[in-house]
Amino acid sequence: ITYYFDKVGISVPITFILEDDSISVSVENALITEGKNKILSVSLLPFFVSAVNDNSSYLFAPSGSGALLYTDDTQRTQRKYSEQVFGKDASAQTIYEDTETESIRMPVFGAKSGDKGIFAIITSGAETAEISAVAGDNQYGFSGIYPTFNLRGSASSLVKGSANTNNDITKYSEDVVRLSKCTVKYYLLDKENNGYSGMAECYRNYLDKKGQLKSSATNADAIITMLGGLEERKLFLGIPYHTLSTVTDFEQTREILSDILKNTDSKLAVNLKGFGSSGLDYGEAGGGFAPDKAFGGVKDLKDLSKWSEKNKINLFFNIDTVFLTESAKDFKVRESAISANDVRARYCDYNIVTREQSETVFAYLTN
């Protein structure tokens, strides 16, 4: 079916395929037509995954490990939810961070209404999607959850107005995403499996059919994160310089893990975070891809790795390959990613009080 929006000169083709166990619905990005007006996003079937407003129905949103939004409209006011799948676009310039929400790790959503249920999986284009929900909407008497596919990148900036006001100006990329289509599969659930447990089983069966349910790297009883260090600003004869201040080195890590093994009978997985050249702070991409000598260097890391293997501890070296502030071999700040504003994309920290961007702490996005 092609939907024509004559007033703005845009058409959007949507393909519906009835499969053995589901309904597959796709936005055909490559076949979208535009005139002088440009399409920014497509919200797909916003009323398809819905539930009647009562005290027993709910929407399932994949916030963090999963959240349920009950659809009652008498005891509480309307609730709204929206979050980008797999996290926000790192190249997009967010001016304010009003709330702190859990990231979406699974491209799924669903609804339970009475003895009926529906579950949806975004099988293509999840990286461009955000999942939105409205629970307890008494205007319609129904609550719904749906995906919106952002077909163009965006970047925002503040421009001072005549009355010293801040005007939010957003610019969008010229081209649409390089995906031929964005697809969602909808599964109708029976009475016995229409709750969130049935939705989890449906997703597990889907992953199993796709061969994506492989055994994890570890079946650890506990996952421990060891923090290496951070950069510290000091002065020498009035001249400022940065030095790496260690919190935990490789030898201390081994001592801590040895003590845990002596007192517990647990299988451990250990995440070594901030053991690179700039510690937990932004610096060279991947921390230079080598442990800093302040933590003991490569030899001590190898010794720790051999000891961990002998004691059946899964050891992971966590390095940041996304953000950088310093140029290094094969990773140059001048070659970092470009935002929709045609400038270097910057990822900023936020002031914990005002929620505004920090003008002094930011990093660039590796290309």
Coordinates of N, CA and C in Angstrom, one line a residue, residues 96-309:
Y96 N 19.5 19.8 25.9 CA 19.1 19.6 27.3 C 18.9 18.1 27.6
E97 N 19.2 17.7 28.8 CA 18.9 16.3 29.2 C 18.0 16.4 30.3
D98 N 16.7 16.3 30.0 CA 15.7 16.6 31.1 C 15.5 15.4 32.0
T99 N 15.5 14.2 31.5 CA 15.3 13.0 32.4 C 16.4 12.0 32.1
E100 N 16.5 11.1 33.0 CA 17.5 10.0 32.8 C 16.7 8.7 32.8
T101 N 16.7 8.0 31.6 CA 16.0 6.8 31.4 C 16.9 5.7 31.2
E102 N 16.4 4.5 31.3 CA 17.1 3.3 31.0 C 17.2 3.1 29.4
S103 N 18.3 2.6 28.9 CA 18.5 2.4 27.5 C 17.6 1.2 27.0
I104 N 17.2 1.2 25.8 CA 16.5 0.1 25.2 C 17.6 -0.8 24.5
R105 N 17.7 -2.0 25.0 CA 18.6 -3.0 24.5 C 18.0 -4.0 23.6
M106 N 16.7 -4.2 23.6 CA 16.0 -5.1 22.8 C 15.0 -4.4 21.9
P107 N 15.0 -4.7 20.6 CA 14.1 -4.0 19.7 C 12.7 -4.6 19.7
V108 N 12.0 -4.6 20.8 CA 10.7 -5.3 20.9 C 9.8 -4.5 21.7
F109 N 8.5 -4.8 21.6 CA 7.4 -4.1 22.4 C 6.2 -4.9 22.3
G110 N 5.2 -4.7 23.1 CA 4.0 -5.5 23.0 C 2.8 -4.9 23.9
A111 N 1.7 -5.6 23.9 CA 0.5 -5.2 24.6 C -0.3 -6.4 25.0
K112 N -0.8 -6.4 26.2 CA -1.8 -7.4 26.7 C -3.1 -6.7 27.0
S113 N -4.2 -7.2 26.4 CA -5.5 -6.6 26.6 C -6.5 -7.7 26.9
G114 N -6.9 -7.9 28.1 CA -7.8 -8.9 28.5 C -7.2 -10.3 28.2
D115 N -7.8 -11.1 27.5 CA -7.2 -12.5 27.1 C -6.5 -12.5 25.8
K116 N -6.2 -11.3 25.3 CA -5.5 -11.2 24.0 C -4.2 -10.5 24.2
G117 N -3.3 -10.7 23.3 CA -2.0 -10.1 23.4 C -1.3 -10.0 22.0
I118 N -0.4 -9.1 21.8 CA 0.3 -8.9 20.6 C 1.7 -8.5 20.9
F119 N 2.7 -9.0 20.2 CA 4.1 -8.8 20.4 C 4.8 -8.4 19.1
A120 N 5.7 -7.4 19.2 CA 6.3 -6.9 18.0 C 7.8 -7.0 18.1
I121 N 8.5 -7.3 17.0 CA 10.0 -7.3 16.9 C 10.4 -6.5 15.7
I122 N 11.3 -5.5 16.0 CA 11.8 -4.7 14.9 C 13.0 -5.5 14.3
T123 N 12.8 -6.1 13.1 CA 13.8 -7.0 12.5 C 14.7 -6.3 11.6
S124 N 14.4 -5.1 11.2 CA 15.3 -4.3 10.3 C 15.1 -2.8 10.6
G125 N 16.2 -2.1 10.7 CA 16.1 -0.7 10.9 C 16.0 -0.3 12.4
A126 N 16.3 -1.2 13.3 CA 16.1 -0.9 14.7 C 17.0 0.2 15.2
E127 N 18.2 0.4 14.5 CA 19.1 1.4 14.9 C 18.6 2.8 14.6
T128 N 17.6 2.9 13.8 CA 17.0 4.2 13.4 C 15.7 4.5 14.2
A129 N 15.3 3.5 15.0 CA 13.9 3.6 15.6 C 13.9 4.1 17.0
E130 N 12.8 4.7 17.4 CA 12.5 5.0 18.8 C 11.2 4.3 19.1
I131 N 11.0 3.9 20.3 CA 9.7 3.3 20.7 C 9.0 4.2 21.6
S132 N 7.7 4.5 21.2 CA 6.9 5.5 22.0 C 5.6 4.8 22.5
A133 N 5.2 5.2 23.6 CA 3.9 4.7 24.2 C 3.1 5.7 24.9
V134 N 1.8 5.6 24.8 CA 0.9 6.4 25.6 C 0.0 5.5 26.4
A135 N 0.0 5.6 27.7 CA -0.8 4.7 28.5 C -1.8 5.6 29.3
G136 N -3.1 5.0 29.3 CA -4.1 5.7 30.0 C -4.7 6.9 29.3
D137 N -4.7 6.9 27.9 CA -5.2 8.0 27.1 C -6.7 7.9 27.1
N138 N -7.4 8.7 27.9 CA -8.9 8.7 28.0 C -9.6 9.3 26.8
Q139 N -8.8 10.0 25.9 CA -9.4 10.5 24.7 C -10.0 9.5 23.8
Y140 N -9.2 8.4 23.7 CA -9.5 7.3 22.8 C -10.1 6.1 23.6
G141 N -9.8 6.0 24.8 CA -10.2 4.8 25.6 C -9.2 3.6 25.4
F142 N -8.2 3.8 24.7 CA -7.2 2.8 24.4 C -5.8 3.4 24.7
S143 N -4.8 2.5 24.9 CA -3.4 2.8 25.1 C -2.6 2.1 24.0
G144 N -1.6 2.7 23.5 CA -0.8 2.1 22.4 C 0.7 2.3 22.5
I145 N 1.4 1.5 21.8 CA 2.9 1.5 21.8 C 3.3 1.2 20.3
Y146 N 4.2 2.0 19.8 CA 4.6 1.9 18.4 C 6.0 2.3 18.1
P147 N 6.6 2.0 17.0 CA 7.9 2.5 16.6 C 7.8 3.6 15.7
T148 N 8.8 4.5 15.8 CA 9.0 5.6 14.8 C 10.4 5.5 14.2
F149 N 10.5 5.4 12.9 CA 11.8 5.3 12.3 C 12.2 6.6 11.8
N150 N 13.4 7.1 12.3 CA 14.0 8.4 12.0 C 14.8 8.2 10.7
L151 N 14.3 8.7 9.6 CA 15.0 8.5 8.3 C 16.1 9.5 8.0
R152 N 16.1 10.5 8.8 CA 17.2 11.5 8.6 C 17.9 11.9 9.9
G153 N 19.2 12.1 9.9 CA 19.9 12.5 11.1 C 19.6 13.9 11.4
S154 N 19.8 14.3 12.7 CA 19.5 15.7 13.0 C 20.6 16.2 14.0
A155 N 20.7 17.6 14.1 CA 21.6 18.2 15.0 C 20.9 19.5 15.4
S156 N 20.9 19.8 16.7 CA 20.3 21.0 17.2 C 21.4 22.0 17.8
S157 N 21.0 23.3 17.7 CA 21.9 24.3 18.3 C 21.0 25.4 18.8
L158 N 21.6 26.2 19.8 CA 20.9 27.3 20.3 C 21.4 28.6 19.7
V159 N 20.4 29.4 19.2 CA 20.7 30.7 18.6 C 20.0 31.8 19.5
K160 N 20.8 32.8 19.8 CA 20.3 33.9 20.6 C 19.3 34.7 19.8
G161 N 18.1 35.0 20.4 CA 17.1 35.8 19.8 C 17.3 37.3 20.1
S162 N 16.4 38.2 19.6 CA 16.5 39.6 19.8 C 16.3 40.0 21.3
A163 N 15.5 39.2 22.0 CA 15.2 39.5 23.4 C 16.1 38.6 24.3
N164 N 17.2 38.2 23.8 CA 18.2 37.4 24.5 C 17.6 36.0 24.9
T165 N 16.7 35.6 24.1 CA 16.1 34.3 24.3 C 16.9 33.2 23.5
N166 N 16.8 32.0 23.9 CA 17.4 30.9 23.2 C 16.4 30.2 22.3
N167 N 16.8 30.2 21.0 CA 15.9 29.6 20.0 C 16.6 28.3 19.6
D168 N 15.9 27.2 19.7 CA 16.4 25.9 19.3 C 16.2 25.7 17.8
I169 N 17.4 25.6 17.1 CA 17.4 25.4 15.7 C 17.9 24.0 15.4
T170 N 17.1 23.3 14.6 CA 17.4 21.9 14.3 C 17.7 21.8 12.8
K171 N 18.8 21.2 12.4 CA 19.1 20.9 11.0 C 19.1 19.4 10.7
Y172 N 18.6 19.0 9.6 CA 18.5 17.6 9.2 C 19.4 17.3 8.1
S173 N 19.9 16.0 8.0 CA 20.8 15.6 7.0 C 20.1 15.6 5.6
E174 N 20.8 15.8 4.6 CA 20.3 15.9 3.2 C 19.7 14.5 2.8
D175 N 20.4 13.4 3.0 CA 19.9 12.1 2.5 C 19.2 11.3 3.6
V176 N 18.4 10.4 3.2 CA 17.8 9.5 4.1 C 18.8 8.3 4.5
V177 N 18.4 7.5 5.5 CA 19.3 6.5 5.9 C 19.5 5.5 4.7
R178 N 20.6 4.8 4.8 CA 21.0 3.9 3.7 C 20.4 2.5 4.0
L179 N 19.2 2.4 4.4 CA 18.5 1.1 4.6 C 17.4 1.0 3.6
S180 N 17.3 -0.1 2.9 CA 16.3 -0.2 1.9 C 14.9 -0.3 2.5
K181 N 14.8 -0.8 3.7 CA 13.5 -0.9 4.4 C 13.7 -1.1 5.9
C182 N 12.6 -0.7 6.6 CA 12.6 -0.9 8.1 C 11.4 -1.8 8.3
T183 N 11.6 -2.9 9.0 CA 10.6 -4.0 9.1 C 10.3 -4.3 10.6
V184 N 9.0 -4.5 10.8 CA 8.5 -5.0 12.1 C 7.6 -6.2 11.9
K185 N 7.9 -7.3 12.7 CA 7.1 -8.5 12.7 C 6.1 -8.5 13.9
Y186 N 4.9 -8.7 13.7 CA 3.8 -8.7 14.7 C 3.3 -10.1 14.9
Y187 N 3.3 -10.5 16.2 CA 2.9 -11.9 16.6 C 1.6 -11.7 17.4
L188 N 0.6 -12.5 17.0 CA -0.6 -12.5 17.8 C -0.5 -13.6 18.9
L189 N -0.7 -13.3 20.1 CA -0.5 -14.3 21.2 C -1.9 -14.8 21.7
D190 N -1.9 -16.1 22.0 CA -3.1 -16.7 22.5 C -3.3 -16.5 24.0
K191 N -4.5 -16.9 24.5 CA -4.9 -16.6 25.9 C -3.9 -17.1 26.9
E192 N -3.3 -18.3 26.6 CA -2.3 -18.9 27.6 C -1.0 -18.2 27.6
N193 N -0.6 -17.5 26.6 CA 0.7 -16.9 26.5 C 0.7 -15.4 26.1
N194 N -0.4 -14.7 26.6 CA -0.5 -13.3 26.1 C 0.2 -12.3 27.1
G195 N 0.8 -12.8 28.2 CA 1.4 -11.9 29.1 C 2.9 -11.6 28.8
Y196 N 3.6 -10.9 29.6 CA 5.0 -10.6 29.3 C 5.9 -11.9 29.3
S197 N 5.5 -12.9 30.0 CA 6.3 -14.2 29.9 C 6.1 -14.8 28.5
G198 N 4.9 -14.8 28.0 CA 4.7 -15.3 26.6 C 5.4 -14.4 25.6
M199 N 5.5 -13.1 25.9 CA 6.3 -12.2 24.9 C 7.7 -12.6 25.0
A200 N 8.3 -12.9 26.2 CA 9.7 -13.3 26.3 C 9.9 -14.6 25.6
E201 N 9.0 -15.5 25.7 CA 9.1 -16.8 25.0 C 9.0 -16.6 23.5
C202 N 8.2 -15.7 23.0 CA 8.1 -15.5 21.6 C 9.4 -14.9 21.0
Y203 N 10.0 -14.0 21.8 CA 11.3 -13.4 21.3 C 12.4 -14.5 21.4
R204 N 12.4 -15.3 22.4 CA 13.4 -16.4 22.5 C 13.3 -17.3 21.3
N205 N 12.0 -17.7 21.0 CA 11.8 -18.6 19.8 C 12.3 -18.0 18.5
Y206 N 12.1 -16.7 18.4 CA 12.5 -16.0 17.2 C 14.0 -16.0 17.1
L207 N 14.7 -15.7 18.2 CA 16.2 -15.6 18.2 C 16.7 -17.0 17.9
D208 N 16.0 -18.0 18.5 CA 16.5 -19.4 18.3 C 16.4 -19.8 16.8
K209 N 15.3 -19.4 16.1 CA 15.1 -19.7 14.7 C 16.2 -19.0 13.9
K210 N 16.6 -17.8 14.3 CA 17.6 -17.1 13.6 C 19.0 -17.5 13.9
G211 N 19.2 -18.5 14.8 CA 20.5 -18.9 15.2 C 21.3 -17.9 16.0
Q212 N 20.5 -17.0 16.7 CA 21.2 -16.0 17.5 C 21.2 -16.3 19.0
L213 N 20.7 -17.5 19.4 CA 20.7 -17.9 20.8 C 21.9 -18.8 21.0
K214 N 23.1 -18.2 21.1 CA 24.3 -19.0 21.4 C 24.6 -18.9 22.9
S215 N 25.3 -19.8 23.4 CA 25.7 -19.8 24.8 C 26.6 -18.5 25.0
S216 N 26.4 -17.9 26.1 CA 27.1 -16.7 26.4 C 28.5 -17.0 26.8
A217 N 29.3 -15.9 26.8 CA 30.8 -16.1 27.1 C 31.0 -16.7 28.5
T218 N 30.0 -16.4 29.3 CA 30.2 -16.9 30.7 C 28.8 -17.1 31.4
N219 N 28.8 -18.1 32.2 CA 27.6 -18.3 33.1 C 28.0 -17.9 34.5
A220 N 28.6 -16.7 34.6 CA 29.1 -16.3 35.9 C 28.0 -16.0 36.9
D221 N 28.4 -16.3 38.2 CA 27.5 -16.0 39.3 C 27.6 -14.5 39.6
A222 N 28.7 -13.9 39.3 CA 28.9 -12.5 39.6 C 29.8 -11.8 38.6
I223 N 29.4 -10.6 38.1 CA 30.2 -9.8 37.2 C 30.7 -8.6 37.9
I224 N 32.0 -8.6 38.0 CA 32.7 -7.5 38.8 C 33.4 -6.5 37.8
T225 N 33.2 -5.3 38.1 CA 33.9 -4.2 37.3 C 35.0 -3.6 38.1
M226 N 36.2 -3.7 37.6 CA 37.3 -3.1 38.3 C 37.7 -1.8 37.6
L227 N 37.7 -0.7 38.4 CA 38.0 0.6 37.8 C 39.5 0.9 37.9
G228 N 40.1 1.3 36.8 CA 41.5 1.5 36.7 C 42.0 2.8 37.3
G229 N 41.6 3.9 36.7 CA 42.1 5.2 37.1 C 41.5 6.3 36.3
L230 N 41.9 7.5 36.6 CA 41.4 8.7 35.9 C 42.5 9.8 35.8
E231 N 42.3 10.7 34.9 CA 43.3 11.8 34.7 C 43.1 12.8 35.8
E232 N 44.2 13.3 36.3 CA 44.2 14.3 37.4 C 45.0 15.5 36.9
R233 N 44.5 16.7 37.1 CA 45.1 17.9 36.7 C 46.0 18.4 37.9
K234 N 47.3 18.6 37.6 CA 48.2 19.1 38.6 C 49.0 20.3 38.1
L235 N 49.8 20.9 39.0 CA 50.6 22.1 38.6 C 52.0 21.8 38.9
F236 N 52.9 22.2 38.0 CA 54.3 22.2 38.3 C 54.9 23.5 37.9
L237 N 55.4 24.2 39.0 CA 55.9 25.6 38.9 C 54.9 26.5 38.2
G238 N 53.6 26.3 38.5 CA 52.5 27.1 37.9 C 52.1 26.6 36.6
I239 N 52.7 25.6 36.0 CA 52.3 25.1 34.7 C 51.4 23.9 34.9
P240 N 50.2 23.9 34.3 CA 49.3 22.8 34.5 C 49.6 21.6 33.6
Y241 N 49.4 20.4 34.1 CA 49.6 19.2 33.3 C 48.7 18.1 33.8
H242 N 48.5 17.1 33.0 CA 47.6 16.0 33.4 C 48.5 14.7 33.7
T243 N 48.1 14.0 34.7 CA 48.7 12.8 35.0 C 47.7 11.7 35.4
L244 N 48.0 10.5 35.2 CA 47.1 9.4 35.4 C 47.1 9.0 36.8
S245 N 46.0 9.1 37.5 CA 46.0 8.7 38.9 C 45.3 7.3 39.0
T246 N 46.0 6.3 39.5 CA 45.5 4.9 39.5 C 44.6 4.7 40.7
V247 N 43.5 4.0 40.5 CA 42.6 3.5 41.6 C 42.9 2.1 41.9
T248 N 43.0 1.3 40.9 CA 43.3 -0.1 41.0 C 44.3 -0.6 39.9
D249 N 45.4 -1.2 40.3 CA 46.3 -1.7 39.2 C 46.1 -3.2 39.1
F250 N 46.9 -3.8 38.2 CA 46.7 -5.2 37.9 C 47.0 -6.1 39.0
E251 N 48.0 -5.8 39.8 CA 48.4 -6.6 41.0 C 47.3 -6.5 42.0
Q252 N 46.8 -5.3 42.2 CA 45.7 -5.2 43.2 C 44.4 -5.9 42.8
T253 N 44.2 -5.9 41.5 CA 43.0 -6.6 40.9 C 43.1 -8.1 41.2
R254 N 44.3 -8.6 41.0 CA 44.6 -10.0 41.3 C 44.4 -10.3 42.8
E255 N 44.8 -9.5 43.7 CA 44.7 -9.7 45.1 C 43.2 -9.7 45.5
I256 N 42.4 -8.7 44.9 CA 41.0 -8.6 45.3 C 40.3 -9.9 44.8
L257 N 40.6 -10.3 43.6 CA 39.9 -11.5 43.0 C 40.3 -12.8 43.8
S258 N 41.5 -12.8 44.2 CA 42.0 -14.0 45.0 C 41.2 -14.1 46.4
D259 N 41.0 -12.9 47.0 CA 40.3 -12.9 48.2 C 38.8 -13.3 48.0
I260 N 38.2 -12.9 46.9 CA 36.8 -13.3 46.6 C 36.8 -14.8 46.4
L261 N 37.7 -15.3 45.7 CA 37.7 -16.8 45.4 C 37.9 -17.6 46.7
K262 N 38.7 -17.1 47.7 CA 38.9 -17.8 48.9 C 37.6 -17.8 49.8
N263 N 36.8 -16.8 49.6 CA 35.6 -16.7 50.5 C 34.3 -17.1 49.9
T264 N 34.3 -17.3 48.6 CA 33.1 -17.7 47.9 C 33.4 -18.9 47.0
D265 N 32.4 -19.5 46.5 CA 32.5 -20.6 45.5 C 31.8 -20.1 44.3
S266 N 32.1 -18.9 43.8 CA 31.4 -18.3 42.7 C 32.2 -18.3 41.4
K267 N 31.5 -18.4 40.3 CA 32.1 -18.2 39.0 C 32.1 -16.7 38.7
L268 N 33.3 -16.2 38.3 CA 33.4 -14.8 38.2 C 33.7 -14.4 36.7
A269 N 33.1 -13.2 36.4 CA 33.5 -12.5 35.2 C 34.0 -11.1 35.6
V270 N 35.1 -10.7 35.1 CA 35.7 -9.4 35.5 C 35.8 -8.5 34.3
N271 N 35.3 -7.3 34.5 CA 35.4 -6.2 33.5 C 36.4 -5.2 33.9
L272 N 37.6 -5.1 33.2 CA 38.6 -4.1 33.5 C 38.3 -2.8 32.7
K273 N 37.9 -1.9 33.4 CA 37.4 -0.6 32.8 C 38.3 0.6 33.3
G274 N 38.8 1.3 32.3 CA 39.6 2.5 32.6 C 41.0 2.2 32.9
F275 N 41.6 1.1 32.2 CA 43.0 0.8 32.4 C 43.9 1.2 31.2
G276 N 43.3 2.1 30.3 CA 44.1 2.6 29.2 C 44.8 3.9 29.5
S277 N 45.3 4.6 28.5 CA 46.2 5.7 28.7 C 45.5 6.9 29.4
S278 N 44.2 7.0 29.3 CA 43.5 8.1 30.0 C 42.6 7.7 31.0
G279 N 42.6 6.4 31.4 CA 41.8 5.9 32.5 C 40.3 5.9 32.1
L280 N 39.5 6.4 33.0 CA 38.1 6.5 32.8 C 37.7 7.8 32.0
D281 N 38.6 8.7 31.8 CA 38.3 9.9 31.0 C 38.5 9.7 29.5
Y282 N 37.9 10.6 28.8 CA 38.1 10.6 27.3 C 39.5 10.8 27.0
G283 N 40.0 10.2 25.9 CA 41.4 10.4 25.5 C 41.6 9.8 24.1
E284 N 42.6 9.0 24.0 CA 42.8 8.4 22.7 C 41.8 7.3 22.5
A285 N 41.3 7.0 21.3 CA 40.4 5.9 21.1 C 40.9 4.6 21.6
G286 N 40.1 3.9 22.4 CA 40.6 2.6 22.9 C 41.6 2.7 23.9
G287 N 41.8 4.0 24.5 CA 42.9 4.1 25.5 C 44.3 3.8 24.9
G288 N 44.4 4.0 23.5 CA 45.6 3.7 22.9 C 45.8 2.2 22.6
F289 N 44.7 1.5 22.9 CA 44.7 0.0 22.7 C 45.8 -0.7 23.4
A290 N 46.2 -0.2 24.5 CA 47.2 -0.8 25.4 C 47.0 -0.4 26.8
P291 N 47.3 -1.2 27.8 CA 47.2 -0.8 29.2 C 48.3 0.2 29.5
D292 N 48.0 1.2 30.3 CA 49.0 2.1 30.7 C 50.0 1.5 31.7
K293 N 51.2 1.9 31.6 CA 52.3 1.4 32.5 C 52.0 1.7 34.0
A294 N 51.2 2.7 34.2 CA 50.8 3.0 35.6 C 50.1 1.9 36.3
F295 N 49.4 1.1 35.5 CA 48.7 -0.1 36.1 C 49.5 -1.4 36.1
G296 N 50.7 -1.3 35.5 CA 51.6 -2.4 35.5 C 52.1 -2.8 34.1
G297 N 51.4 -2.3 33.1 CA 51.8 -2.5 31.7 C 51.3 -3.8 31.1
V298 N 51.8 -4.2 29.9 CA 51.4 -5.3 29.2 C 51.7 -6.6 29.9
K299 N 53.0 -6.7 30.5 CA 53.4 -7.9 31.1 C 52.5 -8.3 32.3
D300 N 52.1 -7.3 33.1 CA 51.3 -7.6 34.3 C 49.9 -8.0 33.8
L301 N 49.4 -7.4 32.7 CA 48.1 -7.8 32.2 C 48.1 -9.2 31.7
K302 N 49.2 -9.6 31.0 CA 49.3 -11.0 30.6 C 49.3 -12.0 31.7
D303 N 50.1 -11.6 32.8 CA 50.1 -12.4 34.0 C 48.8 -12.6 34.6
L304 N 48.0 -11.4 34.7 CA 46.7 -11.5 35.3 C 45.8 -12.3 34.4
S305 N 45.9 -12.2 33.1 CA 45.1 -13.0 32.2 C 45.3 -14.5 32.4
K306 N 46.6 -14.9 32.5 CA 46.9 -16.3 32.6 C 46.4 -16.8 34.0
W307 N 46.6 -16.0 35.0 CA 46.1 -16.4 36.4 C 44.6 -16.6 36.3
S308 N 43.9 -15.6 35.7 CA 42.4 -15.7 35.6 C 41.9 -16.9 34.8
E309 N 42.6 -17.2 33.7 CA 42.3 -18.4 33.0 C 42.5 -19.7 33.8

